mmCIF file of C-alpha atoms in Angstrom:
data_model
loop_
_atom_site.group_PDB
_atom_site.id
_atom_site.type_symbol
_atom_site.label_atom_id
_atom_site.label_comp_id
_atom_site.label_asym_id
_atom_site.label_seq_id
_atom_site.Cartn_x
_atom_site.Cartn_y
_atom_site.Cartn_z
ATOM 1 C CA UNK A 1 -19.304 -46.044 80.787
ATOM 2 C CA UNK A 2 -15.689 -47.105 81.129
ATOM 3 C CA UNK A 3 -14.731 -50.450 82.916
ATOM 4 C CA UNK A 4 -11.109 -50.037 84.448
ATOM 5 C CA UNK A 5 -9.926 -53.705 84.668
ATOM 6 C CA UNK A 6 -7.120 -54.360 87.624
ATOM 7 C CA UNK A 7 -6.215 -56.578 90.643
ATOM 8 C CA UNK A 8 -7.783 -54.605 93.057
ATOM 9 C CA UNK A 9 -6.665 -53.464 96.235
ATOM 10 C CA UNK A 10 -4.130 -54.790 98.344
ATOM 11 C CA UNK A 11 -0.725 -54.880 99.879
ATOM 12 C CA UNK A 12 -1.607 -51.535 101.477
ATOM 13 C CA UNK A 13 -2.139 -50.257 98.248
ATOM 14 C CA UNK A 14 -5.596 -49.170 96.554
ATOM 15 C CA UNK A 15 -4.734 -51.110 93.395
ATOM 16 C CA UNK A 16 -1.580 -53.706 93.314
ATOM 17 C CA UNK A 17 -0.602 -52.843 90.228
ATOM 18 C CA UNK A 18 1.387 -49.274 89.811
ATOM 19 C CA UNK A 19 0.279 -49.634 86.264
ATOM 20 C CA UNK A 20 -3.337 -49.846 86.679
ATOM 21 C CA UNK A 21 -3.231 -47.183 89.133
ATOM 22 C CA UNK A 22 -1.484 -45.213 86.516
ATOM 23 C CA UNK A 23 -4.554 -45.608 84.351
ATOM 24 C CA UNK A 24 -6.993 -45.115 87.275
ATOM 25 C CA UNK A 25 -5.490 -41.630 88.136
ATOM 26 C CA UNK A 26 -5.051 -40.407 85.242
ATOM 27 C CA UNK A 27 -9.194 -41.396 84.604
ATOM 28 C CA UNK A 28 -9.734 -39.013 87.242
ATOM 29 C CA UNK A 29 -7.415 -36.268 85.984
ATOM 30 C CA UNK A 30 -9.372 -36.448 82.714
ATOM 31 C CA UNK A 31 -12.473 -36.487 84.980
ATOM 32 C CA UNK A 32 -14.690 -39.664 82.777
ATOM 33 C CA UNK A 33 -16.704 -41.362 84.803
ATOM 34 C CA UNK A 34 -15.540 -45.510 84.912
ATOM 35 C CA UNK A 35 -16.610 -48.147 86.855
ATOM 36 C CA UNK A 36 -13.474 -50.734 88.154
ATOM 37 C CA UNK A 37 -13.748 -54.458 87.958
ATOM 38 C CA UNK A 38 -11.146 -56.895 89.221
ATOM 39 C CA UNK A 39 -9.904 -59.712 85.975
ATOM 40 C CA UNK A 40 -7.285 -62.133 85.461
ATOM 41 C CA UNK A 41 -4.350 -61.174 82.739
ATOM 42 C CA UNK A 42 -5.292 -63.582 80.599
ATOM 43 C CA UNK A 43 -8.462 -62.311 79.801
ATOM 44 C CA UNK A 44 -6.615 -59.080 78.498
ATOM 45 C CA UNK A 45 -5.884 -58.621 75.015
ATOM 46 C CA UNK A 46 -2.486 -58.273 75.616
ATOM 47 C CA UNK A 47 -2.493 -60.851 78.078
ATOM 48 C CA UNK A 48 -1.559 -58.300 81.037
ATOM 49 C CA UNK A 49 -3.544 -55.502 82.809
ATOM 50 C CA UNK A 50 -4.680 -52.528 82.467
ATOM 51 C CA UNK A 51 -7.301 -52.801 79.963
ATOM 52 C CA UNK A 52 -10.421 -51.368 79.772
ATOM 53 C CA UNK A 53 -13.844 -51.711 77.936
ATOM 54 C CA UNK A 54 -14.753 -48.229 76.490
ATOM 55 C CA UNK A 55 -18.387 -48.906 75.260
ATOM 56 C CA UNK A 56 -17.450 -51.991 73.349
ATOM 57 C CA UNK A 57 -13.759 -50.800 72.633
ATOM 58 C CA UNK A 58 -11.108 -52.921 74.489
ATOM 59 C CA UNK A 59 -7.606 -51.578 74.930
ATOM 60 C CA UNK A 60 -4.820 -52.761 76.819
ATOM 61 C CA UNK A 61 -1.704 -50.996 78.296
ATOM 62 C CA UNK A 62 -1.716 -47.984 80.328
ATOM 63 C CA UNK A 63 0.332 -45.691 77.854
ATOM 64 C CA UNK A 64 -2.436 -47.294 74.607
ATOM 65 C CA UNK A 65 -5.245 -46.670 77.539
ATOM 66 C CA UNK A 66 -4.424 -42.945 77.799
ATOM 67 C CA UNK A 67 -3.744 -42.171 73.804
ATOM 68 C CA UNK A 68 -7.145 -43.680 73.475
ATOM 69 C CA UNK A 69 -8.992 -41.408 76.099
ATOM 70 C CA UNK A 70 -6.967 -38.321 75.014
ATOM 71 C CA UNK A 71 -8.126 -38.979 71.043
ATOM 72 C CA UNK A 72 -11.497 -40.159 71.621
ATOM 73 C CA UNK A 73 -12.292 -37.513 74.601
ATOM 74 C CA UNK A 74 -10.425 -34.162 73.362
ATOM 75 C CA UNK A 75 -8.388 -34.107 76.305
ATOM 76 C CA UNK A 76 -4.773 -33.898 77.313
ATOM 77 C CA UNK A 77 -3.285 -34.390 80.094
ATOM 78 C CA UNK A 78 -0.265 -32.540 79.662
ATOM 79 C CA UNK A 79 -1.947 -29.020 78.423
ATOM 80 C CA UNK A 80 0.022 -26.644 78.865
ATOM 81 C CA UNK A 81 3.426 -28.037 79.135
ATOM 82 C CA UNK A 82 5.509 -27.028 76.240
ATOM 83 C CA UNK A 83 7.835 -28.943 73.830
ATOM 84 C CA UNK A 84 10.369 -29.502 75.844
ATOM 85 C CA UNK A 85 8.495 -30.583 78.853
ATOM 86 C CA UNK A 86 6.932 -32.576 76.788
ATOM 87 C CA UNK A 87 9.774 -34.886 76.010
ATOM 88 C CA UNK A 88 10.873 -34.327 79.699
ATOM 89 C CA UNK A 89 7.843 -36.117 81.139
ATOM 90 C CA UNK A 90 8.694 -38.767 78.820
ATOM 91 C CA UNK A 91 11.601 -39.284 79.585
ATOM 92 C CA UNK A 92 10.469 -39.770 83.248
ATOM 93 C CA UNK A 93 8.113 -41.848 82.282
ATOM 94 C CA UNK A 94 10.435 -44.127 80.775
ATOM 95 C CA UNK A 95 12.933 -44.092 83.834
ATOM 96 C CA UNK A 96 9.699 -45.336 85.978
ATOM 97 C CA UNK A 97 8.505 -47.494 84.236
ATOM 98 C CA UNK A 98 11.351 -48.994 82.350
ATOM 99 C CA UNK A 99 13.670 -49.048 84.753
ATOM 100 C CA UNK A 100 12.225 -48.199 88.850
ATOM 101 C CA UNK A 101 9.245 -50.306 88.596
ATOM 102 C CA UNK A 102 11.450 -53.036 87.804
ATOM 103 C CA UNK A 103 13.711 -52.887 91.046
ATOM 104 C CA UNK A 104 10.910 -52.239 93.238
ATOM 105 C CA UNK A 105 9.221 -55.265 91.315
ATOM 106 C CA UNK A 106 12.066 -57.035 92.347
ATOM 107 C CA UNK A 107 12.033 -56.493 95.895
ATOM 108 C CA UNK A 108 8.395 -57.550 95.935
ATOM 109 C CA UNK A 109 8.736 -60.775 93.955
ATOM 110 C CA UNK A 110 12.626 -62.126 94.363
ATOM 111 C CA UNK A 111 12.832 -61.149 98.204
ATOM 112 C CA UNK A 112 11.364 -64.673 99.698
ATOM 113 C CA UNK A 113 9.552 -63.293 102.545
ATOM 114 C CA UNK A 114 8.414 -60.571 100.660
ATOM 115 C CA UNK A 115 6.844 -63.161 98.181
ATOM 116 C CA UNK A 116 5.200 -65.672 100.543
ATOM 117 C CA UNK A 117 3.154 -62.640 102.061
ATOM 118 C CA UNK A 118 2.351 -61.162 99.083
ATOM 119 C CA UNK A 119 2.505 -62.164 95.364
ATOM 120 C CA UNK A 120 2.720 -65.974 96.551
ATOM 121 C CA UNK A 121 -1.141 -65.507 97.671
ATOM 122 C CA UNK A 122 -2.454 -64.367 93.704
ATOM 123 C CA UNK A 123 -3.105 -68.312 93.308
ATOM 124 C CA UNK A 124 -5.328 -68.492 96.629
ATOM 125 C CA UNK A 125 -8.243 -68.966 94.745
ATOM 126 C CA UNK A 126 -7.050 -72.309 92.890
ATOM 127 C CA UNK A 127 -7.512 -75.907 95.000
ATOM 128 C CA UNK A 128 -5.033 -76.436 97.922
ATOM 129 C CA UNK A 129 -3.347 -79.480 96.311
ATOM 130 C CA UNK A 130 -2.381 -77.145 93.528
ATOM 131 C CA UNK A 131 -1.145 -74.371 94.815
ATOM 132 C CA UNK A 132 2.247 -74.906 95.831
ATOM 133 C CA UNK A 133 2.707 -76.345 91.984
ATOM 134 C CA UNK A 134 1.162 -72.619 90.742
ATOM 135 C CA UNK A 135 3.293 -70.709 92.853
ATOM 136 C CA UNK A 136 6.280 -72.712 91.752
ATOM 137 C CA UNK A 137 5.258 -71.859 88.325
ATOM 138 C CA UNK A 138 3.928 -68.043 88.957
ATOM 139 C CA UNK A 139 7.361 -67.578 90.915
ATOM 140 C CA UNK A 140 9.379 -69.064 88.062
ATOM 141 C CA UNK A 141 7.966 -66.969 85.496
ATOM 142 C CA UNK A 142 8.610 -63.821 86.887
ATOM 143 C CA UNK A 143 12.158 -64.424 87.663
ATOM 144 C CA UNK A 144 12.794 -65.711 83.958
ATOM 145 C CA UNK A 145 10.509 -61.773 83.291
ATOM 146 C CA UNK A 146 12.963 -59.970 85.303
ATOM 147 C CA UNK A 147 16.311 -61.551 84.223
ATOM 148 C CA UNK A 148 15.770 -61.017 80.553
ATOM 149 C CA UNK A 149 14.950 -57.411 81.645
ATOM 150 C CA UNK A 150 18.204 -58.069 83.036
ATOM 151 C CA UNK A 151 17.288 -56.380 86.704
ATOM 152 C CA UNK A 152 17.819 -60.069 87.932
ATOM 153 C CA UNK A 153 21.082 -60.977 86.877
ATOM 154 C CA UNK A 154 22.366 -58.231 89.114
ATOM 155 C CA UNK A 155 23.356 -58.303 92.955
ATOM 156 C CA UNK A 156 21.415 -57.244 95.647
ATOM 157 C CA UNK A 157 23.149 -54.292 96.447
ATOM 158 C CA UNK A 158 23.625 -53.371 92.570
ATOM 159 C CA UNK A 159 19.488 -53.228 92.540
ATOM 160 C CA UNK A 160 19.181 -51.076 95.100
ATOM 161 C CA UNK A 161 21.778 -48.781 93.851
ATOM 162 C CA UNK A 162 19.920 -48.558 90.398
ATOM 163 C CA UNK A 163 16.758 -47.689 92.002
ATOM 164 C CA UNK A 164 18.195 -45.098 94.501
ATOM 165 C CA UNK A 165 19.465 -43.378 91.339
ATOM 166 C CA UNK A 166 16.299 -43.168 89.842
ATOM 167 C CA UNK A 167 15.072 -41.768 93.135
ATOM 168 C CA UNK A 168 17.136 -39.601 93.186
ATOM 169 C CA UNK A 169 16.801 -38.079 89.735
ATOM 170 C CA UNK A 170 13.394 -38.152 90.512
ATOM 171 C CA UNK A 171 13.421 -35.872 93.552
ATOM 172 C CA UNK A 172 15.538 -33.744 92.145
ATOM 173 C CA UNK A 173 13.547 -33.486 89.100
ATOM 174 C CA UNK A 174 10.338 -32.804 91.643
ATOM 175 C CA UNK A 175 12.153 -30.248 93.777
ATOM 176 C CA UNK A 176 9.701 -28.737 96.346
ATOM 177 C CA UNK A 177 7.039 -28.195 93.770
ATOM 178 C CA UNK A 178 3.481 -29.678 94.876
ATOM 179 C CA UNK A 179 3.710 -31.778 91.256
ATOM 180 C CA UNK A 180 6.326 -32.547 88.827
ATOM 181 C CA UNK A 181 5.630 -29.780 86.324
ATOM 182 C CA UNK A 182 4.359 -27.031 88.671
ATOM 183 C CA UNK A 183 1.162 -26.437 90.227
ATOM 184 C CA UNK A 184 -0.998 -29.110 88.693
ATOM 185 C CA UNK A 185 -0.418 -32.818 87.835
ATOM 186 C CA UNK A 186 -0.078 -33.947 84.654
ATOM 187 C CA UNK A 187 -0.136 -37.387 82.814
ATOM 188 C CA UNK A 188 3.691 -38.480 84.426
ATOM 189 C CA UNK A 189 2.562 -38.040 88.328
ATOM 190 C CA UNK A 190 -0.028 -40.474 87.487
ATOM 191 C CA UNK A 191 3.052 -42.622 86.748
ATOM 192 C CA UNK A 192 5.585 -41.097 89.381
ATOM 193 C CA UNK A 193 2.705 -41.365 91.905
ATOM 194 C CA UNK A 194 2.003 -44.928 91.204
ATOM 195 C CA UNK A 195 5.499 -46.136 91.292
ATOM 196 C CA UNK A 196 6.435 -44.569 94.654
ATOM 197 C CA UNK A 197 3.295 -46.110 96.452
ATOM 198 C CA UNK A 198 4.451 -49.208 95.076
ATOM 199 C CA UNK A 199 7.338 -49.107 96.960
ATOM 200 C CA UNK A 200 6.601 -47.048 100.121
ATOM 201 C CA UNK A 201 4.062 -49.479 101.484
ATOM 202 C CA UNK A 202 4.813 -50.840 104.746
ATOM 203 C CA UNK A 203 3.348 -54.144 103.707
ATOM 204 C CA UNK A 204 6.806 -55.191 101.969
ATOM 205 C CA UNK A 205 9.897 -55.211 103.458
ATOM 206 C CA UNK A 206 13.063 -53.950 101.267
ATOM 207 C CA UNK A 207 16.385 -52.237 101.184
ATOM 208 C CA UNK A 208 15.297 -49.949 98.705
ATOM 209 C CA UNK A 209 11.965 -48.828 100.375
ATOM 210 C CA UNK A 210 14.081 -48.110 103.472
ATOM 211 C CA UNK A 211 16.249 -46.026 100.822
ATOM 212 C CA UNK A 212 13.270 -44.308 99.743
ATOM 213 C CA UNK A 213 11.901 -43.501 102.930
ATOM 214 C CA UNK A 214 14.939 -41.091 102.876
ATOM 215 C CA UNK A 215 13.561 -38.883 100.086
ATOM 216 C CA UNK A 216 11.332 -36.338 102.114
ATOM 217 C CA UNK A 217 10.099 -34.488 98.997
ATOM 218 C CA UNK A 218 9.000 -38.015 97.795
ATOM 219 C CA UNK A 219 7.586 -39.293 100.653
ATOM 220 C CA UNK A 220 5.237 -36.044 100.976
ATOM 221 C CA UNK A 221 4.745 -36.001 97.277
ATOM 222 C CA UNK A 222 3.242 -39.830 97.941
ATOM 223 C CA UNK A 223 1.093 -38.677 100.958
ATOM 224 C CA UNK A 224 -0.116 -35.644 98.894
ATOM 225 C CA UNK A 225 -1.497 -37.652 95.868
ATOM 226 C CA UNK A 226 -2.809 -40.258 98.273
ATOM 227 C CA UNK A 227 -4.655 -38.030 99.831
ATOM 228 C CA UNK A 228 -5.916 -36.312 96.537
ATOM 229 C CA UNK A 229 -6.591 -39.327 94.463
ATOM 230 C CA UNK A 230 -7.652 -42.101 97.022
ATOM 231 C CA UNK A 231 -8.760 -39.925 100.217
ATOM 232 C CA UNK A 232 -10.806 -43.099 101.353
ATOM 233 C CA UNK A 233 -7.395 -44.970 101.622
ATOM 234 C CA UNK A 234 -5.256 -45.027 104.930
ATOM 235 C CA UNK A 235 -1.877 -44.206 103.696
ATOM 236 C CA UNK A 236 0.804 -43.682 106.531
ATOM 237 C CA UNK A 237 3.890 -41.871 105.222
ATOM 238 C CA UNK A 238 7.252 -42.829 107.240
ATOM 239 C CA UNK A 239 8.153 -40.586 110.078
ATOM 240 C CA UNK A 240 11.451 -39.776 109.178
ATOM 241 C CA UNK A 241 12.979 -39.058 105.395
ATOM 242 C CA UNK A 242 15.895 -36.527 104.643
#
């Protein structure tokens, strides 16, 4: 049996982080039966999660996590796709993860009110006299993460016009096709699925979720894998997009 190690559900989300529901999805595209526990980063080997325990075998990171299951299973999750789509879904994958997940990060995190309702409460479990020490800390750590990724050294308004580009690109790239190769998913809507949840929930408020509300291909694209992936989940897509 696998173990899928994560957060665990919340901010309207079935899993908080889009890379452990990366790894989750893409466990159920390869169809291997796993079991999901809730752990702390540190107790990764990498010191962040994903990771999982594959009888005895620990591996950490969500791209690691799928060469792993793809090797050791005889699967792969983009059969079918040729050379050159291939590299394309890389490439995608790259722009989400490397680039989007970082300004919708930042809207979670670096917007105040968005923090206090959210990310502040990850130290809940510590004594009250501490806390406002760990969220100092926890706070201070992720803007120092997200400035020498350089997203943080930017405006406001230059953030959310770096992540409506990738939105864009993105649903152009997806076009009215059900998934982003055709008529099945493959390994990158794991990915592209994970990051748009992240920042279409209606738990945080942001500039750029209100920008990618607008994407209507998106937005159903979102609703669609929700529904497919996580049927138990109540997932509300906006009312309006363009």
């Amino acid at each position: 049996m696998i173990t899928l190690y994560g957060f665990g559900p919340t901010f309207g989300l079935p899993e908080a982080s889009p890379y452990v529901t990366k790894t989750e999805v893409q466990l159920k595209l390869l169809g291997l039966p796993y079991r999901k526990e809730r752990a702390r980063p540190d107790l990764s080997p990498k010191g962040q999660l994903p990771f999982i325990d594959d009888d005895g075998a620990r591996v950490a990171d969500s791209h690691f996590i799928r060469e792993h299951l793809e090797r050791k299973y005889g699967k792969d999750l983009d059969a079918g796709l040729d050379a050159r789509q291939r590299a394309e879904a890389w490439a995608i994958e790259r722009m989400l993860e490397n680039h989007f997940v970082a300004t919708s990060g930042y809207a979670r995190w670096l917007i105040p009110e968005n923090f206090e309702k959210g990310p502040a409460h990850f130290v809940d479990g510590a004594p009250e006299e501490l806390r406002p020490k760990l969220r100092e800390e926890l706070l201070g750590r992720v803007r120092e993460n997200y400035r020498a990724l350089g997203i943080a050294r930017h405006s406001d308004e230059e953030i959310v016009a770096l992540g409506v580009r990738s939105l864009t690109a993105l649903s152009t790239l997806l076009g009215d096709r059900p998934y982003l190769f055709g008529g099945r998913p493959v390994g990158v809507d794991a990915t592209a699925f994970a990051a748009l949840a992240g920042i279409l929930t209606p738990f945080f408020e942001s500039p750029l979720r209100r920008r990618a509300e607008g994407f209507a291909n998106l937005v159903a694209y979102t609703a669609r894998l929700m529904r497919e992936f996580y049927p138990d989940h109540p997932w509300e897509a906006p009312r309006q997009g363009a």
